[in-house]
Amino acid sequence: MAAVLCVNGCTEIENLLSFCEIPRDRIRVEEAEEFLSHKGPSLTLSSGQTVTGVQTVAAYLSTISKQKLLGSSALERAQVDQWLEYWQIQLESYLNDGTLIKGALRDLDKFLSRMVYLVSNQLSLADIMLYYALHPVMLELSIQEKEQLVNLSRWFNQVQYYPGVRQYLPEVSFLRNMLYS
């Protein structure tokens, strides 16, 4: 029997499920009335056990995926968890406040000045979930604003072109040459 995933409007989980290429015979997506009381996504396993919450469901989907998204060591797993917590607690609250989100983008830009991805040198669950969270923000930034966030823009563009990540989301455009200094 397949596990039942109720996404409850959480597009990040829907996108992650598609990216992870988990066969539909393992997880069935439903929007049944009984599940709509949960605020976030929930996953009911064939054993009857249920996990709820974006971070928990995302981590579970990553463990059954062919992709290695949770890191290759205990430290990397902890760093992935740290970024997921940052996304859920801080970044989500900043998304509706223009001043706070601009500061968060500058902080991410500074962090990414010495990193290829958020954790180690390979794509992780943290990169994917932050990409989905930041997509609407990056889409609205002007070319000049994106150029001021050169490291964040490089990371974002790299993640958006990773096979299977962007899916149906509109492409965020970046200029190849710096126009302003």
PDB file of N, CA and C in Angstrom, residues 74-113:
ATOM      1  N   ALA A  74      27.380  13.395   9.244  1.00  0.00           N
ATOM      2  CA  ALA A  74      26.539  13.924  10.323  1.00  0.00           C
ATOM      3  C   ALA A  74      26.570  15.453  10.335  1.00  0.00           C
ATOM      4  N   LEU A  75      27.741  16.020  10.074  1.00  0.00           N
ATOM      5  CA  LEU A  75      27.862  17.476  10.046  1.00  0.00           C
ATOM      6  C   LEU A  75      27.022  18.070   8.914  1.00  0.00           C
ATOM      7  N   GLU A  76      27.112  17.492   7.733  1.00  0.00           N
ATOM      8  CA  GLU A  76      26.337  17.999   6.602  1.00  0.00           C
ATOM      9  C   GLU A  76      24.842  17.865   6.860  1.00  0.00           C
ATOM     10  N   ARG A  77      24.429  16.753   7.476  1.00  0.00           N
ATOM     11  CA  ARG A  77      23.003  16.577   7.817  1.00  0.00           C
ATOM     12  C   ARG A  77      22.570  17.681   8.790  1.00  0.00           C
ATOM     13  N   ALA A  78      23.397  17.978   9.775  1.00  0.00           N
ATOM     14  CA  ALA A  78      23.091  19.038  10.737  1.00  0.00           C
ATOM     15  C   ALA A  78      23.011  20.396  10.032  1.00  0.00           C
ATOM     16  N   GLN A  79      23.902  20.634   9.068  1.00  0.00           N
ATOM     17  CA  GLN A  79      23.872  21.896   8.334  1.00  0.00           C
ATOM     18  C   GLN A  79      22.612  22.008   7.470  1.00  0.00           C
ATOM     19  N   VAL A  80      22.203  20.908   6.854  1.00  0.00           N
ATOM     20  CA  VAL A  80      20.952  20.911   6.089  1.00  0.00           C
ATOM     21  C   VAL A  80      19.794  21.256   7.025  1.00  0.00           C
ATOM     22  N   ASP A  81      19.749  20.605   8.187  1.00  0.00           N
ATOM     23  CA  ASP A  81      18.695  20.896   9.168  1.00  0.00           C
ATOM     24  C   ASP A  81      18.728  22.357   9.597  1.00  0.00           C
ATOM     25  N   GLN A  82      19.924  22.883   9.787  1.00  0.00           N
ATOM     26  CA  GLN A  82      20.078  24.285  10.189  1.00  0.00           C
ATOM     27  C   GLN A  82      19.485  25.225   9.145  1.00  0.00           C
ATOM     28  N   TRP A  83      19.776  24.970   7.863  1.00  0.00           N
ATOM     29  CA  TRP A  83      19.232  25.820   6.800  1.00  0.00           C
ATOM     30  C   TRP A  83      17.722  25.667   6.676  1.00  0.00           C
ATOM     31  N   LEU A  84      17.218  24.456   6.860  1.00  0.00           N
ATOM     32  CA  LEU A  84      15.771  24.258   6.796  1.00  0.00           C
ATOM     33  C   LEU A  84      15.080  25.001   7.939  1.00  0.00           C
ATOM     34  N   GLU A  85      15.694  24.980   9.100  1.00  0.00           N
ATOM     35  CA  GLU A  85      15.156  25.717  10.239  1.00  0.00           C
ATOM     36  C   GLU A  85      15.204  27.225   9.970  1.00  0.00           C
ATOM     37  N   TYR A  86      16.294  27.694   9.402  1.00  0.00           N
ATOM     38  CA  TYR A  86      16.417  29.115   9.032  1.00  0.00           C
ATOM     39  C   TYR A  86      15.291  29.506   8.076  1.00  0.00           C
ATOM     40  N   TRP A  87      15.067  28.658   7.074  1.00  0.00           N
ATOM     41  CA  TRP A  87      14.014  28.918   6.085  1.00  0.00           C
ATOM     42  C   TRP A  87      12.648  29.001   6.769  1.00  0.00           C
ATOM     43  N   GLN A  88      12.333  28.027   7.613  1.00  0.00           N
ATOM     44  CA  GLN A  88      11.019  27.954   8.248  1.00  0.00           C
ATOM     45  C   GLN A  88      10.799  29.050   9.287  1.00  0.00           C
ATOM     46  N   ILE A  89      11.808  29.351  10.081  1.00  0.00           N
ATOM     47  CA  ILE A  89      11.623  30.279  11.196  1.00  0.00           C
ATOM     48  C   ILE A  89      11.896  31.723  10.803  1.00  0.00           C
ATOM     49  N   GLN A  90      13.012  31.981  10.149  1.00  0.00           N
ATOM     50  CA  GLN A  90      13.378  33.367   9.845  1.00  0.00           C
ATOM     51  C   GLN A  90      12.897  33.816   8.473  1.00  0.00           C
ATOM     52  N   LEU A  91      13.316  33.111   7.451  1.00  0.00           N
ATOM     53  CA  LEU A  91      13.059  33.573   6.092  1.00  0.00           C
ATOM     54  C   LEU A  91      11.567  33.694   5.794  1.00  0.00           C
ATOM     55  N   GLU A  92      10.774  32.729   6.207  1.00  0.00           N
ATOM     56  CA  GLU A  92       9.328  32.788   5.956  1.00  0.00           C
ATOM     57  C   GLU A  92       8.707  34.037   6.568  1.00  0.00           C
ATOM     58  N   SER A  93       9.183  34.440   7.752  1.00  0.00           N
ATOM     59  CA  SER A  93       8.619  35.634   8.385  1.00  0.00           C
ATOM     60  C   SER A  93       9.088  36.913   7.688  1.00  0.00           C
ATOM     61  N   TYR A  94      10.217  36.867   6.991  1.00  0.00           N
ATOM     62  CA  TYR A  94      10.752  38.038   6.294  1.00  0.00           C
ATOM     63  C   TYR A  94      10.122  38.256   4.924  1.00  0.00           C
ATOM     64  N   LEU A  95       9.541  37.223   4.344  1.00  0.00           N
ATOM     65  CA  LEU A  95       9.099  37.290   2.953  1.00  0.00           C
ATOM     66  C   LEU A  95       8.086  38.397   2.683  1.00  0.00           C
ATOM     67  N   ASN A  96       7.295  38.782   3.669  1.00  0.00           N
ATOM     68  CA  ASN A  96       6.291  39.825   3.459  1.00  0.00           C
ATOM     69  C   ASN A  96       6.754  41.200   3.910  1.00  0.00           C
ATOM     70  N   ASP A  97       8.012  41.330   4.289  1.00  0.00           N
ATOM     71  CA  ASP A  97       8.540  42.607   4.752  1.00  0.00           C
ATOM     72  C   ASP A  97       9.733  42.974   3.878  1.00  0.00           C
ATOM     73  N   GLY A  98       9.549  43.971   3.018  1.00  0.00           N
ATOM     74  CA  GLY A  98      10.582  44.350   2.056  1.00  0.00           C
ATOM     75  C   GLY A  98      11.918  44.681   2.679  1.00  0.00           C
ATOM     76  N   THR A  99      11.917  45.353   3.816  1.00  0.00           N
ATOM     77  CA  THR A  99      13.168  45.738   4.474  1.00  0.00           C
ATOM     78  C   THR A  99      13.889  44.515   5.026  1.00  0.00           C
ATOM     79  N   LEU A 100      13.138  43.656   5.712  1.00  0.00           N
ATOM     80  CA  LEU A 100      13.751  42.469   6.308  1.00  0.00           C
ATOM     81  C   LEU A 100      14.260  41.495   5.248  1.00  0.00           C
ATOM     82  N   ILE A 101      13.496  41.303   4.171  1.00  0.00           N
ATOM     83  CA  ILE A 101      13.928  40.356   3.144  1.00  0.00           C
ATOM     84  C   ILE A 101      15.185  40.860   2.442  1.00  0.00           C
ATOM     85  N   LYS A 102      15.297  42.151   2.233  1.00  0.00           N
ATOM     86  CA  LYS A 102      16.512  42.701   1.587  1.00  0.00           C
ATOM     87  C   LYS A 102      17.730  42.433   2.466  1.00  0.00           C
ATOM     88  N   GLY A 103      17.586  42.584   3.777  1.00  0.00           N
ATOM     89  CA  GLY A 103      18.684  42.281   4.696  1.00  0.00           C
ATOM     90  C   GLY A 103      19.036  40.806   4.673  1.00  0.00           C
ATOM     91  N   ALA A 104      18.023  39.949   4.630  1.00  0.00           N
ATOM     92  CA  ALA A 104      18.258  38.503   4.570  1.00  0.00           C
ATOM     93  C   ALA A 104      18.969  38.134   3.269  1.00  0.00           C
ATOM     94  N   LEU A 105      18.579  38.765   2.167  1.00  0.00           N
ATOM     95  CA  LEU A 105      19.234  38.496   0.881  1.00  0.00           C
ATOM     96  C   LEU A 105      20.703  38.914   0.920  1.00  0.00           C
ATOM     97  N   ARG A 106      20.986  40.058   1.541  1.00  0.00           N
ATOM     98  CA  ARG A 106      22.393  40.500   1.672  1.00  0.00           C
ATOM     99  C   ARG A 106      23.196  39.512   2.521  1.00  0.00           C
ATOM    100  N   ASP A 107      22.582  39.011   3.607  1.00  0.00           N
ATOM    101  CA  ASP A 107      23.263  38.026   4.462  1.00  0.00           C
ATOM    102  C   ASP A 107      23.542  36.731   3.696  1.00  0.00           C
ATOM    103  N   LEU A 108      22.564  36.275   2.928  1.00  0.00           N
ATOM    104  CA  LEU A 108      22.766  35.071   2.111  1.00  0.00           C
ATOM    105  C   LEU A 108      23.852  35.303   1.067  1.00  0.00           C
ATOM    106  N   ASP A 109      23.852  36.476   0.462  1.00  0.00           N
ATOM    107  CA  ASP A 109      24.869  36.818  -0.535  1.00  0.00           C
ATOM    108  C   ASP A 109      26.262  36.745   0.086  1.00  0.00           C
ATOM    109  N   LYS A 110      26.405  37.301   1.262  1.00  0.00           N
ATOM    110  CA  LYS A 110      27.698  37.275   1.948  1.00  0.00           C
ATOM    111  C   LYS A 110      28.115  35.840   2.270  1.00  0.00           C
ATOM    112  N   PHE A 111      27.182  35.020   2.775  1.00  0.00           N
ATOM    113  CA  PHE A 111      27.491  33.631   3.081  1.00  0.00           C
ATOM    114  C   PHE A 111      27.926  32.886   1.824  1.00  0.00           C
ATOM    115  N   LEU A 112      27.210  33.097   0.737  1.00  0.00           N
ATOM    116  CA  LEU A 112      27.489  32.374  -0.503  1.00  0.00           C
ATOM    117  C   LEU A 112      28.744  32.859  -1.219  1.00  0.00           C
ATOM    118  N   SER A 113      29.392  33.890  -0.707  1.00  0.00           N
ATOM    119  CA  SER A 113      30.636  34.357  -1.320  1.00  0.00           C
ATOM    120  C   SER A 113      31.746  33.318  -1.177  1.00  0.00           C
TER     121      SER A 113
END
